[in-house]
Structures are given as structure tokens and as C-alpha cells.
């Protein structure tokens, strides 16, 4: 019997971990789960347990088994979270089937022959049953409040949440064993009611602890256990912070469940908890608040939610105690009322912590200028280190940084190029920004609709991001539910899911400011036949387990920010779309959990590139896939004191593959952007030899190509090839004729080539753009070298204002011109 119960609890715990939806359940939540969806799955697990217990009466009067069952549930949860790859339930029918099968299995394992006389208490007292449900709802709602405030203290990955839940279940088992069992002799109903009423007070204690984890507080707390802030995101740090946060409410929950099972009230408590979990997002949406930089530190929003939970739990506990025919009387009634009231008053009279945790492991305090709390979580608007406004949700970044803008523009253009209809209907899933909106406005005939899992916070985010913009966001906002229905009807021609990034990581120095990865996206449901979908994610996100022959679109020539677009509803193209190889065995979640968070992205990118290179690609797609695999396999951990280009390992095999990819057909937009980035690397690394080998033909054949010509000019200068350098500047100036610096450098190249007349003309053009006296001097010297009297007049005028200039004086009197520097001096670049 005990073994069957333990096995059933293990399966139920594993089911709870499996039911976490990381993103991908629907296209409207392609990378992040809708809060209502996630709450629905959690509520389903609780309701399933409650209904099975009510049908079978398996634990009635068996409260002493609860600690063992909690430990078994913790083991199941931990096993599913860390040993089994995390993925969403996928299609709705698959999720429904999974719950049905699990429910039948639990019913079969837990089945105990039902006896009509087994439970004379609560079965004939519906009012008491309602009270137990209300008490369970209040306790569960308080735990939901605590969990959402604790969530930003992790890196947002499902395995972290699974570990924290498992730790809380172990603490609940310890609390049930240490406190619940000795108290049962004094009356299980009274113990259960008081413990449930006290859970909100325990949640308040957890909030008070989180309130201490400021920028300085977290480091001091971890140091007491010989840990550093690098432990956040790994099992040791997550388990420690999670255990301390949930220790008090978990002990109380363990006592309450043990006593409720003994009192034959556990099914009602679990069903009430399920209803509260399901309703929590609605309550948070109704309580959406917007706080400024001055007001959020003193916010009482979390306390207000816990206070409502305490009131609900206290009322439910009193109804459960006095809603029966055998209600407490006399001194026992007074004691029960006093204890329940004391549990509620502990919240009302206790501290009111704000409990905001904004990546306290970062190298400096995070100070958002706006904070929003809604159904989806805690949103912020804050400034990046470069002064750009950044939107986050539970510390996940929703908008691009300044150095990602070019890549972000590329992915939007690549997505819009998938549809040729001028009046196509487009659904954008994600956070709109002014730059993204500007690209949509370039095609005014598009019918744009936008949605996001954080739909209730879109007003707040858009108000901050579009402050000062010329136009509000284009297109109509559509709620996720309505968008799903329209999508199923085939209304849209294109669905674009924009990328989401993980929270800030702890950097090694101020020279690098890394962001983490979001949970791995799962394949969403299929699209209607006429609809094309693309889900963008970063190359450092683990997506290598998506199965064979997945079609991907690439964007972002800067491969430090390479974006992968998972395509649906579109066959592979002869362009640089890649077809993946067979599904790779997912990397062990346990192994990944112990890896330093800032190193996980490199490992994920390397595995993703190998997965793409193994696909049945041909032509330029195969060449690009080979280049990706070679590039990411060569990357190594670099010193934070190196320059950005020095941190990039670039092998010549990558250049050869990408050169082959361009071929005779010419570069695609992605390849052109990639070669622009490679040219920058070659210039920064001072590899003029490779620049001449790979850039020269590309620039001359597929020009105008200013980015390549600029680097070629430097390479010609270093190899002392002034004629070729002058020709490169001629091509470059045809595209960038208003750059004064380029005219000056081009004139210097003409001087090295001995073309003094050409140099004079280029100095003259620079002087027209920027009338500076020093340019007149250079023009005069070039003209006088060329034997033109105009140059002598200019130099004599210069000497009147600068009589100490011996160089000009010697040129006029002795014909002794300054020596022309040859070759390239890197110290003066």
C-alpha cells in the first residue's frame, strides 16, 4: 500500500514538472508562456490530485503518510525537471491526453475500496467542505504571490523552477514530520484550519526575506554559505535562496496537508488551491499597478495581495471549523477563533515589504524608471549601459540593445520578405519598438495586428518605449485568445514571433554585459495552409532537439547576435535557409544546470551549428552551414580585457565557406551583412592578407560595397599599394561622398601614388565640405608639388597666419617638401 502511494505521488510530482509550459503551446506564446496557460496547467495538476483523492478516499485518516508522499512528489518533480528534457505539452489534444492518462494511472494506483461509512464527517457537511476549499484557496494564492516575487531571483529557466518546487516540497515534508504529526493528537481539524490560515503569514515572511536581497544583501547572504553571486542560476544558489524564501510557508503547508488528510478534508483543500491558482492571473491583472522610480521602493502591492489571501484563508478556516454539526464549543471554540484570527492579524500588523528583486547579482544596482505588476509578471522600463530604454518582464529582456539594432532590423526585413502580397495580414507576437514599427511603416499596405503573452502590460510598455516618437505603434492590438482564433481561421498571411532574451547575468567585468538565454522554444501547433510563421530566437538558445528537417531562416551578419528563425508553413528555399539534421540528443539538464550561466550560450550555439551542418543542405546553404559549424566550434573563452574583435576566433575555413556561398550569384542580404562584419573583424585584427584574398573580388564584382572598400583601402595602405588604395577610395567615395575624412585619406593615397593633381582635387572637395584652414594648407602643398602657382598663393596666405610653420616655409623657399609616409602605421589609425 505505501509503495503504491509513493509511486503515485512520484508520478504526480513528475506530472507537475511536465505541465510547466516554457513557451510554444500556441503561436501567441511562441517563446514565453501566457500566464493563464501556465496557471491552467498548474491548477489542473492540483485539481487532478483532489478529484482522485475525493473519488477514492485513499488518504482519509492516513495523515501520517503525507510526509512520505511529499518526499516522493519532490523526487518526481526533480527527476522530471533535471533528468528529462523540458518541453511544452505541445498540441492541446496531447496535453489533454497526457492528463487523462495520468489521471487514470493515479486512480488505478490509489484505488482503495470505497466504504460508505469511511468518512461520515465532511461528506455530510457541504458548508465545512466549502470552508476547507476557501482556506486552501487563500493559502495557494499567498504562495502564488510569493512565487512571482521569487521568480526574478532565478534566470527564468524551467529546471530552476523545478528545483525550487522540489526543495519546497522537501521542506513541507520535514515540516509535516516535525510539527504536523505531534499536533494531530490535539485535533486534526483545528491544526489544519490554523495552519492553512497561517500560510499567508509564512508567505509574508518569505517576502520579507526577499526584501533583504538588495544589491549588497545578496552577496552578503551567499558569502555566509561560502558562495558567490555566480551561484545564482545553478543548483546551489537556487536551492539556497529558494529554501530560505519558502521555508516558513512550506513548513506550514506540510502541517496543513497532514492534518487535512487526517481530518478527511484534503480533497477540498486541493480543489480550492486549484481554483485559486487558476484565478491568480485574473486577480493580478485586475490589480495592475504602474510605479515610478520614486514610488516603487515603498510599494505595498505584494502585501495587499497577501492580505487578501490571509482574509480568505481565515474566513475559510472558521467556516470549516464551525460549518459542521460537531463544531468546537466553549474554550475550544475560543481557542480556535483566537488562533485563526492571530494568523490573519500577523499579516495585517506585520511588515509590508516591497520585495523587488532586480538582478541583485549584477555589478551595479538596477534602477528602473518604471515598474509594472500585472498578470504576466513584473515588468520594468530601465536604461541600458548605453542609455537605451530596455523593457523586461520578470527580468527577461523583450527589446533589443543598441548594438543589436542592425540585427533586429535584418530579422524584421527577412520576415516581411516571406510574403509578397502588398496587402498581407501580419500578426506580430512580441514587443513593438519604434525601430520595428518604422520598418512596418515602409509597407503601408500591410494590415498589422500585434499581441503578446504580456498583453495586459502592453499599454505601459508602449507608453515608455514610444515616448517622444513621431507615431504610436502601428496596427491593431489583439488579445491572445482572439489572435489564436483568427489564426485558426486562416486570417493571417504571416506570423512573426519576435525574440526574447534571458535576464542579466553576472559579468566578469564591466567590459562585458551578458544577457542570458530564454527557455528553449517548443514546436507550436501547425499553421493553416496559407499562413507562414517564423519564430525568432538567439543562436545561443538550445533548439537542437526540434527534430529533423526543421527549416530555419538566418538574420544578423554580426554572428555575436545571430538570430535563427524557425519557419513553419514554407518549404525550403534555394536561398540561405538551412534545413537541420536529425534531432540531437538533448544535453543533460543536470549538466547544464551546473555550468556557469555565462558559458551556456557558447555551448548551445556550437550544438545548434552542428545540428544545422548535419542537415541535407545544398549549394550556398551547405556552405553557410559549414561556416557556422566551423566558426562556433572555434570560439574560446577570452579575457574581458581584450577588444571585441580580439575575443572572436576567426579561422580561414569560415572565410572560404562564405566566399563559396556568395559564388557567382552574388550575396543575399544575410551574406552581405555577414561579410560586412567579417571585414570589420579583419580590419580590427590587422589581417590585410586575408582582406585582399577574400574581399577584393567581392567588392569589385558586387559593388558598390562601401564596407568592404573601406577595409580594402586600409589593406592596400599597409602593403604600400597606393594606386589600388586610391581606386578603393574612388569606389568608396561614390557611395559616401559627404564623408570629409574619406576625402582626406583618399588624397593622402594619391600623394603616395605620386598623383599630386588628383590629391589636390580631393583636398579641394574636402575643403568644400568642411572649410578648415588646415585643409587649405594641405591643398596648397599638393598644388605646389604639382607645379601650380595657385598652391604658392595658398601657402603664402597660410604663412601670414602661421609664420612658425617651417614645413611650408621650406617648401616655398627651397622646394623641399615633407617626406610622404609609406605603408600603414597602426599606432596612428
mmCIF file of N, CA, C and O in Angstrom, residues 619-706:
data_model
loop_
_atom_site.group_PDB
_atom_site.id
_atom_site.type_symbol
_atom_site.label_atom_id
_atom_site.label_comp_id
_atom_site.label_asym_id
_atom_site.label_seq_id
_atom_site.Cartn_x
_atom_site.Cartn_y
_atom_site.Cartn_z
ATOM 1 N N UNK A 619 24.380 23.531 -52.074
ATOM 2 C CA UNK A 619 24.756 24.832 -52.598
ATOM 3 C C UNK A 619 25.199 25.794 -51.521
ATOM 4 O O UNK A 619 25.940 25.448 -50.603
ATOM 5 N N UNK A 620 24.705 27.035 -51.646
ATOM 6 C CA UNK A 620 25.148 28.061 -50.708
ATOM 7 C C UNK A 620 24.654 27.780 -49.292
ATOM 8 O O UNK A 620 25.318 28.147 -48.319
ATOM 9 N N UNK A 621 23.508 27.100 -49.147
ATOM 10 C CA UNK A 621 23.028 26.760 -47.804
ATOM 11 C C UNK A 621 24.011 25.833 -47.100
ATOM 12 O O UNK A 621 24.303 25.994 -45.913
ATOM 13 N N UNK A 622 24.551 24.844 -47.843
ATOM 14 C CA UNK A 622 25.525 23.934 -47.234
ATOM 15 C C UNK A 622 26.793 24.680 -46.851
ATOM 16 O O UNK A 622 27.391 24.418 -45.793
ATOM 17 N N UNK A 623 27.212 25.622 -47.684
ATOM 18 C CA UNK A 623 28.419 26.391 -47.372
ATOM 19 C C UNK A 623 28.222 27.236 -46.123
ATOM 20 O O UNK A 623 29.113 27.335 -45.270
ATOM 21 N N UNK A 624 27.065 27.858 -45.997
ATOM 22 C CA UNK A 624 26.784 28.664 -44.807
ATOM 23 C C UNK A 624 26.735 27.778 -43.563
ATOM 24 O O UNK A 624 27.255 28.138 -42.508
ATOM 25 N N UNK A 625 26.111 26.611 -43.681
ATOM 26 C CA UNK A 625 26.027 25.706 -42.528
ATOM 27 C C UNK A 625 27.417 25.260 -42.088
ATOM 28 O O UNK A 625 27.717 25.196 -40.885
ATOM 29 N N UNK A 626 28.286 24.950 -43.048
ATOM 30 C CA UNK A 626 29.655 24.568 -42.697
ATOM 31 C C UNK A 626 30.387 25.710 -42.015
ATOM 32 O O UNK A 626 31.143 25.505 -41.060
ATOM 33 N N UNK A 627 30.185 26.930 -42.523
ATOM 34 C CA UNK A 627 30.837 28.083 -41.911
ATOM 35 C C UNK A 627 30.367 28.287 -40.479
ATOM 36 O O UNK A 627 31.172 28.590 -39.582
ATOM 37 N N UNK A 628 29.079 28.118 -40.244
ATOM 38 C CA UNK A 628 28.555 28.265 -38.879
ATOM 39 C C UNK A 628 29.176 27.233 -37.942
ATOM 40 O O UNK A 628 29.594 27.559 -36.823
ATOM 41 N N UNK A 629 29.226 25.978 -38.378
ATOM 42 C CA UNK A 629 29.776 24.927 -37.522
ATOM 43 C C UNK A 629 31.247 25.195 -37.214
ATOM 44 O O UNK A 629 31.698 25.049 -36.066
ATOM 45 N N UNK A 630 32.014 25.596 -38.226
ATOM 46 C CA UNK A 630 33.440 25.869 -38.014
ATOM 47 C C UNK A 630 33.639 27.058 -37.097
ATOM 48 O O UNK A 630 34.498 27.031 -36.205
ATOM 49 N N UNK A 631 32.854 28.105 -37.300
ATOM 50 C CA UNK A 631 33.020 29.333 -36.516
ATOM 51 C C UNK A 631 32.731 29.093 -35.044
ATOM 52 O O UNK A 631 33.547 29.419 -34.172
ATOM 53 N N UNK A 632 31.582 28.503 -34.731
ATOM 54 C CA UNK A 632 31.196 28.359 -33.329
ATOM 55 C C UNK A 632 32.027 27.283 -32.625
ATOM 56 O O UNK A 632 32.210 27.354 -31.408
ATOM 57 N N UNK A 633 32.548 26.312 -33.363
ATOM 58 C CA UNK A 633 33.430 25.312 -32.736
ATOM 59 C C UNK A 633 34.767 25.924 -32.346
ATOM 60 O O UNK A 633 35.434 25.429 -31.427
ATOM 61 N N UNK A 634 35.174 27.006 -33.022
ATOM 62 C CA UNK A 634 36.479 27.608 -32.762
ATOM 63 C C UNK A 634 36.467 28.615 -31.627
ATOM 64 O O UNK A 634 37.531 29.024 -31.160
ATOM 65 N N UNK A 635 35.290 29.032 -31.170
ATOM 66 C CA UNK A 635 35.240 30.080 -30.148
ATOM 67 C C UNK A 635 35.766 29.568 -28.815
ATOM 68 O O UNK A 635 35.496 28.436 -28.423
ATOM 69 N N UNK A 636 36.518 30.410 -28.138
ATOM 70 C CA UNK A 636 37.113 30.072 -26.853
ATOM 71 C C UNK A 636 36.812 31.166 -25.847
ATOM 72 O O UNK A 636 36.455 32.296 -26.213
ATOM 73 N N UNK A 637 36.988 30.825 -24.574
ATOM 74 C CA UNK A 637 36.807 31.806 -23.516
ATOM 75 C C UNK A 637 37.934 32.827 -23.589
ATOM 76 O O UNK A 637 39.115 32.460 -23.613
ATOM 77 N N UNK A 638 37.574 34.102 -23.655
ATOM 78 C CA UNK A 638 38.553 35.171 -23.845
ATOM 79 C C UNK A 638 38.614 36.064 -22.622
ATOM 80 O O UNK A 638 37.680 36.122 -21.813
ATOM 81 N N UNK A 639 39.718 36.774 -22.521
ATOM 82 C CA UNK A 639 39.875 37.730 -21.430
ATOM 83 C C UNK A 639 38.910 38.893 -21.627
ATOM 84 O O UNK A 639 38.730 39.379 -22.753
ATOM 85 N N UNK A 640 38.294 39.371 -20.557
ATOM 86 C CA UNK A 640 37.390 40.521 -20.703
ATOM 87 C C UNK A 640 38.124 41.807 -21.057
ATOM 88 O O UNK A 640 37.489 42.804 -21.401
ATOM 89 N N UNK A 641 39.447 41.792 -20.987
ATOM 90 C CA UNK A 641 40.217 42.993 -21.283
ATOM 91 C C UNK A 641 40.644 43.047 -22.748
ATOM 92 O O UNK A 641 41.297 43.992 -23.164
ATOM 93 N N UNK A 642 40.298 42.029 -23.523
ATOM 94 C CA UNK A 642 40.539 42.079 -24.956
ATOM 95 C C UNK A 642 39.492 42.945 -25.634
ATOM 96 O O UNK A 642 38.397 43.167 -25.110
ATOM 97 N N UNK A 643 39.807 43.427 -26.824
ATOM 98 C CA UNK A 643 38.838 44.193 -27.596
ATOM 99 C C UNK A 643 37.756 43.248 -28.104
ATOM 100 O O UNK A 643 37.956 42.025 -28.158
ATOM 101 N N UNK A 644 36.609 43.796 -28.505
ATOM 102 C CA UNK A 644 35.548 42.908 -29.028
ATOM 103 C C UNK A 644 36.021 42.031 -30.177
ATOM 104 O O UNK A 644 35.635 40.861 -30.258
ATOM 105 N N UNK A 645 36.842 42.576 -31.071
ATOM 106 C CA UNK A 645 37.306 41.761 -32.195
ATOM 107 C C UNK A 645 38.303 40.706 -31.743
ATOM 108 O O UNK A 645 38.324 39.591 -32.281
ATOM 109 N N UNK A 646 39.127 41.023 -30.752
ATOM 110 C CA UNK A 646 40.097 40.050 -30.263
ATOM 111 C C UNK A 646 39.427 38.853 -29.604
ATOM 112 O O UNK A 646 40.008 37.767 -29.558
ATOM 113 N N UNK A 647 38.236 39.034 -29.106
ATOM 114 C CA UNK A 647 37.537 37.913 -28.475
ATOM 115 C C UNK A 647 36.944 36.950 -29.486
ATOM 116 O O UNK A 647 36.449 35.891 -29.128
ATOM 117 N N UNK A 648 36.943 37.313 -30.758
ATOM 118 C CA UNK A 648 36.345 36.481 -31.802
ATOM 119 C C UNK A 648 37.450 35.683 -32.474
ATOM 120 O O UNK A 648 38.431 36.234 -32.974
ATOM 121 N N UNK A 649 37.290 34.353 -32.465
ATOM 122 C CA UNK A 649 38.229 33.470 -33.150
ATOM 123 C C UNK A 649 37.720 33.269 -34.575
ATOM 124 O O UNK A 649 36.602 32.796 -34.780
ATOM 125 N N UNK A 650 38.545 33.654 -35.567
ATOM 126 C CA UNK A 650 38.126 33.579 -36.964
ATOM 127 C C UNK A 650 39.134 32.732 -37.739
ATOM 128 O O UNK A 650 40.279 33.136 -37.936
ATOM 129 N N UNK A 651 38.700 31.545 -38.163
ATOM 130 C CA UNK A 651 39.543 30.674 -38.959
ATOM 131 C C UNK A 651 39.299 30.931 -40.441
ATOM 132 O O UNK A 651 38.191 31.291 -40.855
ATOM 133 N N UNK A 652 40.326 30.689 -41.232
ATOM 134 C CA UNK A 652 40.208 30.966 -42.666
ATOM 135 C C UNK A 652 39.177 30.051 -43.325
ATOM 136 O O UNK A 652 38.578 30.412 -44.341
ATOM 137 N N UNK A 653 38.926 28.891 -42.734
ATOM 138 C CA UNK A 653 37.923 27.990 -43.303
ATOM 139 C C UNK A 653 36.541 28.633 -43.329
ATOM 140 O O UNK A 653 35.740 28.371 -44.235
ATOM 141 N N UNK A 654 36.258 29.490 -42.355
ATOM 142 C CA UNK A 654 34.979 30.196 -42.341
ATOM 143 C C UNK A 654 34.895 31.129 -43.540
ATOM 144 O O UNK A 654 33.871 31.203 -44.235
ATOM 145 N N UNK A 655 35.980 31.858 -43.814
ATOM 146 C CA UNK A 655 36.000 32.769 -44.953
ATOM 147 C C UNK A 655 35.852 32.009 -46.265
ATOM 148 O O UNK A 655 35.132 32.449 -47.170
ATOM 149 N N UNK A 656 36.520 30.873 -46.369
ATOM 150 C CA UNK A 656 36.420 30.090 -47.608
ATOM 151 C C UNK A 656 34.990 29.616 -47.849
ATOM 152 O O UNK A 656 34.473 29.696 -48.970
ATOM 153 N N UNK A 657 34.338 29.135 -46.793
ATOM 154 C CA UNK A 657 32.966 28.645 -46.963
ATOM 155 C C UNK A 657 32.017 29.770 -47.354
ATOM 156 O O UNK A 657 31.169 29.608 -48.246
ATOM 157 N N UNK A 658 32.147 30.912 -46.702
ATOM 158 C CA UNK A 658 31.256 32.023 -47.020
ATOM 159 C C UNK A 658 31.571 32.643 -48.383
ATOM 160 O O UNK A 658 30.677 33.137 -49.064
ATOM 161 N N UNK A 659 32.846 32.607 -48.800
ATOM 162 C CA UNK A 659 33.212 33.062 -50.143
ATOM 163 C C UNK A 659 32.556 32.166 -51.187
ATOM 164 O O UNK A 659 32.033 32.620 -52.207
ATOM 165 N N UNK A 660 32.571 30.844 -50.890
ATOM 166 C CA UNK A 660 31.910 29.896 -51.782
ATOM 167 C C UNK A 660 30.409 30.118 -51.803
ATOM 168 O O UNK A 660 29.754 29.955 -52.843
ATOM 169 N N UNK A 661 29.839 30.507 -50.663
ATOM 170 C CA UNK A 661 28.393 30.724 -50.598
ATOM 171 C C UNK A 661 27.964 31.881 -51.483
ATOM 172 O O UNK A 661 26.881 31.854 -52.082
ATOM 173 N N UNK A 662 28.805 32.920 -51.592
ATOM 174 C CA UNK A 662 28.452 34.050 -52.462
ATOM 175 C C UNK A 662 28.444 33.599 -53.914
ATOM 176 O O UNK A 662 27.512 33.889 -54.672
ATOM 177 N N UNK A 663 29.500 32.860 -54.321
ATOM 178 C CA UNK A 663 29.561 32.293 -55.658
ATOM 179 C C UNK A 663 29.402 33.338 -56.747
ATOM 180 O O UNK A 663 29.757 34.509 -56.606
ATOM 181 N N UNK A 664 28.860 32.896 -57.857
ATOM 182 C CA UNK A 664 28.623 33.803 -58.983
ATOM 183 C C UNK A 664 27.276 34.494 -58.889
ATOM 184 O O UNK A 664 27.053 35.516 -59.541
ATOM 185 N N UNK A 665 26.376 33.950 -58.072
ATOM 186 C CA UNK A 665 25.031 34.522 -57.984
ATOM 187 C C UNK A 665 25.001 35.822 -57.193
ATOM 188 O O UNK A 665 24.059 36.603 -57.307
ATOM 189 N N UNK A 666 26.022 36.065 -56.390
ATOM 190 C CA UNK A 666 26.049 37.294 -55.607
ATOM 191 C C UNK A 666 25.505 37.099 -54.208
ATOM 192 O O UNK A 666 24.864 36.086 -53.906
ATOM 193 N N UNK A 667 25.771 38.044 -53.347
ATOM 194 C CA UNK A 667 25.387 37.892 -51.943
ATOM 195 C C UNK A 667 23.901 38.152 -51.714
ATOM 196 O O UNK A 667 23.313 39.045 -52.326
ATOM 197 N N UNK A 668 23.313 37.365 -50.863
ATOM 198 C CA UNK A 668 21.974 37.656 -50.359
ATOM 199 C C UNK A 668 22.094 38.729 -49.274
ATOM 200 O O UNK A 668 23.202 39.055 -48.836
ATOM 201 N N UNK A 669 20.992 39.307 -48.820
ATOM 202 C CA UNK A 669 21.095 40.291 -47.735
ATOM 203 C C UNK A 669 21.817 39.746 -46.508
ATOM 204 O O UNK A 669 22.607 40.463 -45.884
ATOM 205 N N UNK A 670 21.574 38.479 -46.151
ATOM 206 C CA UNK A 670 22.259 37.919 -44.990
ATOM 207 C C UNK A 670 23.756 37.798 -45.233
ATOM 208 O O UNK A 670 24.578 38.141 -44.374
ATOM 209 N N UNK A 671 24.152 37.318 -46.427
ATOM 210 C CA UNK A 671 25.570 37.176 -46.721
ATOM 211 C C UNK A 671 26.261 38.535 -46.821
ATOM 212 O O UNK A 671 27.406 38.693 -46.387
ATOM 213 N N UNK A 672 25.592 39.522 -47.375
ATOM 214 C CA UNK A 672 26.201 40.856 -47.453
ATOM 215 C C UNK A 672 26.439 41.385 -46.039
ATOM 216 O O UNK A 672 27.507 41.951 -45.753
ATOM 217 N N UNK A 673 25.461 41.229 -45.176
ATOM 218 C CA UNK A 673 25.634 41.692 -43.801
ATOM 219 C C UNK A 673 26.759 40.926 -43.105
ATOM 220 O O UNK A 673 27.544 41.504 -42.337
ATOM 221 N N UNK A 674 26.859 39.615 -43.358
ATOM 222 C CA UNK A 674 27.909 38.811 -42.742
ATOM 223 C C UNK A 674 29.286 39.257 -43.209
ATOM 224 O O UNK A 674 30.225 39.385 -42.404
ATOM 225 N N UNK A 675 29.444 39.521 -44.502
ATOM 226 C CA UNK A 675 30.747 39.958 -44.996
ATOM 227 C C UNK A 675 31.098 41.356 -44.487
ATOM 228 O O UNK A 675 32.287 41.669 -44.297
ATOM 229 N N UNK A 676 30.121 42.196 -44.251
ATOM 230 C CA UNK A 676 30.407 43.492 -43.622
ATOM 231 C C UNK A 676 31.043 43.288 -42.246
ATOM 232 O O UNK A 676 32.007 43.962 -41.872
ATOM 233 N N UNK A 677 30.487 42.339 -41.498
ATOM 234 C CA UNK A 677 31.011 42.054 -40.156
ATOM 235 C C UNK A 677 32.395 41.431 -40.237
ATOM 236 O O UNK A 677 33.304 41.784 -39.481
ATOM 237 N N UNK A 678 32.582 40.506 -41.168
ATOM 238 C CA UNK A 678 33.889 39.875 -41.323
ATOM 239 C C UNK A 678 34.946 40.896 -41.730
ATOM 240 O O UNK A 678 36.103 40.823 -41.279
ATOM 241 N N UNK A 679 34.574 41.844 -42.577
ATOM 242 C CA UNK A 679 35.528 42.883 -42.971
ATOM 243 C C UNK A 679 35.958 43.697 -41.763
ATOM 244 O O UNK A 679 37.146 44.045 -41.607
ATOM 245 N N UNK A 680 35.017 44.008 -40.885
ATOM 246 C CA UNK A 680 35.368 44.742 -39.658
ATOM 247 C C UNK A 680 36.343 43.936 -38.804
ATOM 248 O O UNK A 680 37.316 44.474 -38.264
ATOM 249 N N UNK A 681 36.109 42.629 -38.693
ATOM 250 C CA UNK A 681 37.000 41.786 -37.891
ATOM 251 C C UNK A 681 38.405 41.775 -38.492
ATOM 252 O O UNK A 681 39.416 41.910 -37.785
ATOM 253 N N UNK A 682 38.502 41.620 -39.821
ATOM 254 C CA UNK A 682 39.809 41.577 -40.459
ATOM 255 C C UNK A 682 40.562 42.885 -40.272
ATOM 256 O O UNK A 682 41.785 42.892 -40.088
ATOM 257 N N UNK A 683 39.838 43.997 -40.293
ATOM 258 C CA UNK A 683 40.498 45.280 -40.070
ATOM 259 C C UNK A 683 40.969 45.408 -38.634
ATOM 260 O O UNK A 683 42.098 45.848 -38.371
ATOM 261 N N UNK A 684 40.120 45.012 -37.681
ATOM 262 C CA UNK A 684 40.482 45.140 -36.276
ATOM 263 C C UNK A 684 41.615 44.181 -35.894
ATOM 264 O O UNK A 684 42.454 44.498 -35.053
ATOM 265 N N UNK A 685 41.630 43.013 -36.501
ATOM 266 C CA UNK A 685 42.685 42.051 -36.212
ATOM 267 C C UNK A 685 43.945 42.299 -37.040
ATOM 268 O O UNK A 685 44.933 41.575 -36.887
ATOM 269 N N UNK A 686 43.895 43.284 -37.945
ATOM 270 C CA UNK A 686 45.011 43.611 -38.824
ATOM 271 C C UNK A 686 45.454 42.376 -39.612
ATOM 272 O O UNK A 686 46.583 41.916 -39.501
ATOM 273 N N UNK A 687 44.508 41.893 -40.447
ATOM 274 C CA UNK A 687 44.795 40.787 -41.345
ATOM 275 C C UNK A 687 44.598 41.251 -42.793
ATOM 276 O O UNK A 687 43.675 40.827 -43.486
ATOM 277 N N UNK A 688 45.473 42.175 -43.259
ATOM 278 C CA UNK A 688 45.305 42.658 -44.637
ATOM 279 C C UNK A 688 45.500 41.560 -45.666
ATOM 280 O O UNK A 688 44.955 41.640 -46.773
ATOM 281 N N UNK A 689 46.270 40.530 -45.342
ATOM 282 C CA UNK A 689 46.460 39.436 -46.289
ATOM 283 C C UNK A 689 45.145 38.742 -46.599
ATOM 284 O O UNK A 689 44.801 38.509 -47.769
ATOM 285 N N UNK A 690 44.372 38.422 -45.539
ATOM 286 C CA UNK A 690 43.070 37.781 -45.758
ATOM 287 C C UNK A 690 42.084 38.748 -46.405
ATOM 288 O O UNK A 690 41.227 38.325 -47.193
ATOM 289 N N UNK A 691 42.191 40.020 -46.071
ATOM 290 C CA UNK A 691 41.288 41.004 -46.671
ATOM 291 C C UNK A 691 41.480 41.055 -48.182
ATOM 292 O O UNK A 691 40.505 41.072 -48.954
ATOM 293 N N UNK A 692 42.732 41.055 -48.651
ATOM 294 C CA UNK A 692 42.974 41.119 -50.086
ATOM 295 C C UNK A 692 42.535 39.847 -50.793
ATOM 296 O O UNK A 692 42.029 39.883 -51.916
ATOM 297 N N UNK A 693 42.688 38.700 -50.116
ATOM 298 C CA UNK A 693 42.329 37.428 -50.749
ATOM 299 C C UNK A 693 40.820 37.311 -50.911
ATOM 300 O O UNK A 693 40.320 36.905 -51.973
ATOM 301 N N UNK A 694 40.056 37.693 -49.879
ATOM 302 C CA UNK A 694 38.620 37.395 -49.891
ATOM 303 C C UNK A 694 37.731 38.611 -50.176
ATOM 304 O O UNK A 694 36.600 38.440 -50.632
ATOM 305 N N UNK A 695 38.195 39.801 -49.896
ATOM 306 C CA UNK A 695 37.322 40.960 -50.054
ATOM 307 C C UNK A 695 37.448 41.626 -51.420
ATOM 308 O O UNK A 695 36.509 42.261 -51.888
ATOM 309 N N UNK A 696 38.613 41.493 -52.046
ATOM 310 C CA UNK A 696 38.872 42.268 -53.261
ATOM 311 C C UNK A 696 37.891 41.923 -54.374
ATOM 312 O O UNK A 696 37.244 42.797 -54.953
ATOM 313 N N UNK A 697 37.740 40.632 -54.664
ATOM 314 C CA UNK A 697 36.824 40.258 -55.736
ATOM 315 C C UNK A 697 35.381 40.605 -55.392
ATOM 316 O O UNK A 697 34.617 41.075 -56.257
ATOM 317 N N UNK A 698 35.001 40.398 -54.143
ATOM 318 C CA UNK A 698 33.626 40.700 -53.752
ATOM 319 C C UNK A 698 33.319 42.174 -53.948
ATOM 320 O O UNK A 698 32.254 42.545 -54.463
ATOM 321 N N UNK A 699 34.246 43.045 -53.528
ATOM 322 C CA UNK A 699 34.000 44.485 -53.626
ATOM 323 C C UNK A 699 33.944 44.947 -55.070
ATOM 324 O O UNK A 699 33.124 45.804 -55.435
ATOM 325 N N UNK A 700 34.834 44.391 -55.925
ATOM 326 C CA UNK A 700 34.875 44.844 -57.325
ATOM 327 C C UNK A 700 33.738 44.254 -58.156
ATOM 328 O O UNK A 700 33.225 44.895 -59.067
ATOM 329 N N UNK A 701 33.337 43.011 -57.819
ATOM 330 C CA UNK A 701 32.318 42.339 -58.635
ATOM 331 C C UNK A 701 30.907 42.734 -58.236
ATOM 332 O O UNK A 701 30.030 42.902 -59.095
ATOM 333 N N UNK A 702 30.680 42.876 -56.933
ATOM 334 C CA UNK A 702 29.311 43.077 -56.445
ATOM 335 C C UNK A 702 29.144 44.457 -55.802
ATOM 336 O O UNK A 702 28.274 44.653 -54.976
ATOM 337 N N UNK A 703 29.998 45.398 -56.181
ATOM 338 C CA UNK A 703 29.891 46.748 -55.639
ATOM 339 C C UNK A 703 28.702 47.495 -56.218
ATOM 340 O O UNK A 703 28.022 47.014 -57.145
ATOM 341 N N UNK A 704 28.406 48.670 -55.710
ATOM 342 C CA UNK A 704 29.151 49.343 -54.637
ATOM 343 C C UNK A 704 28.996 48.618 -53.294
ATOM 344 O O UNK A 704 27.907 48.229 -52.922
ATOM 345 N N UNK A 705 30.141 48.472 -52.626
ATOM 346 C CA UNK A 705 30.168 47.780 -51.333
ATOM 347 C C UNK A 705 31.089 48.565 -50.407
ATOM 348 O O UNK A 705 32.239 48.190 -50.173
ATOM 349 N N UNK A 706 30.605 49.666 -49.849
ATOM 350 C CA UNK A 706 31.482 50.576 -49.094
ATOM 351 C C UNK A 706 32.172 49.913 -47.910
ATOM 352 O O UNK A 706 33.333 50.221 -47.623
#
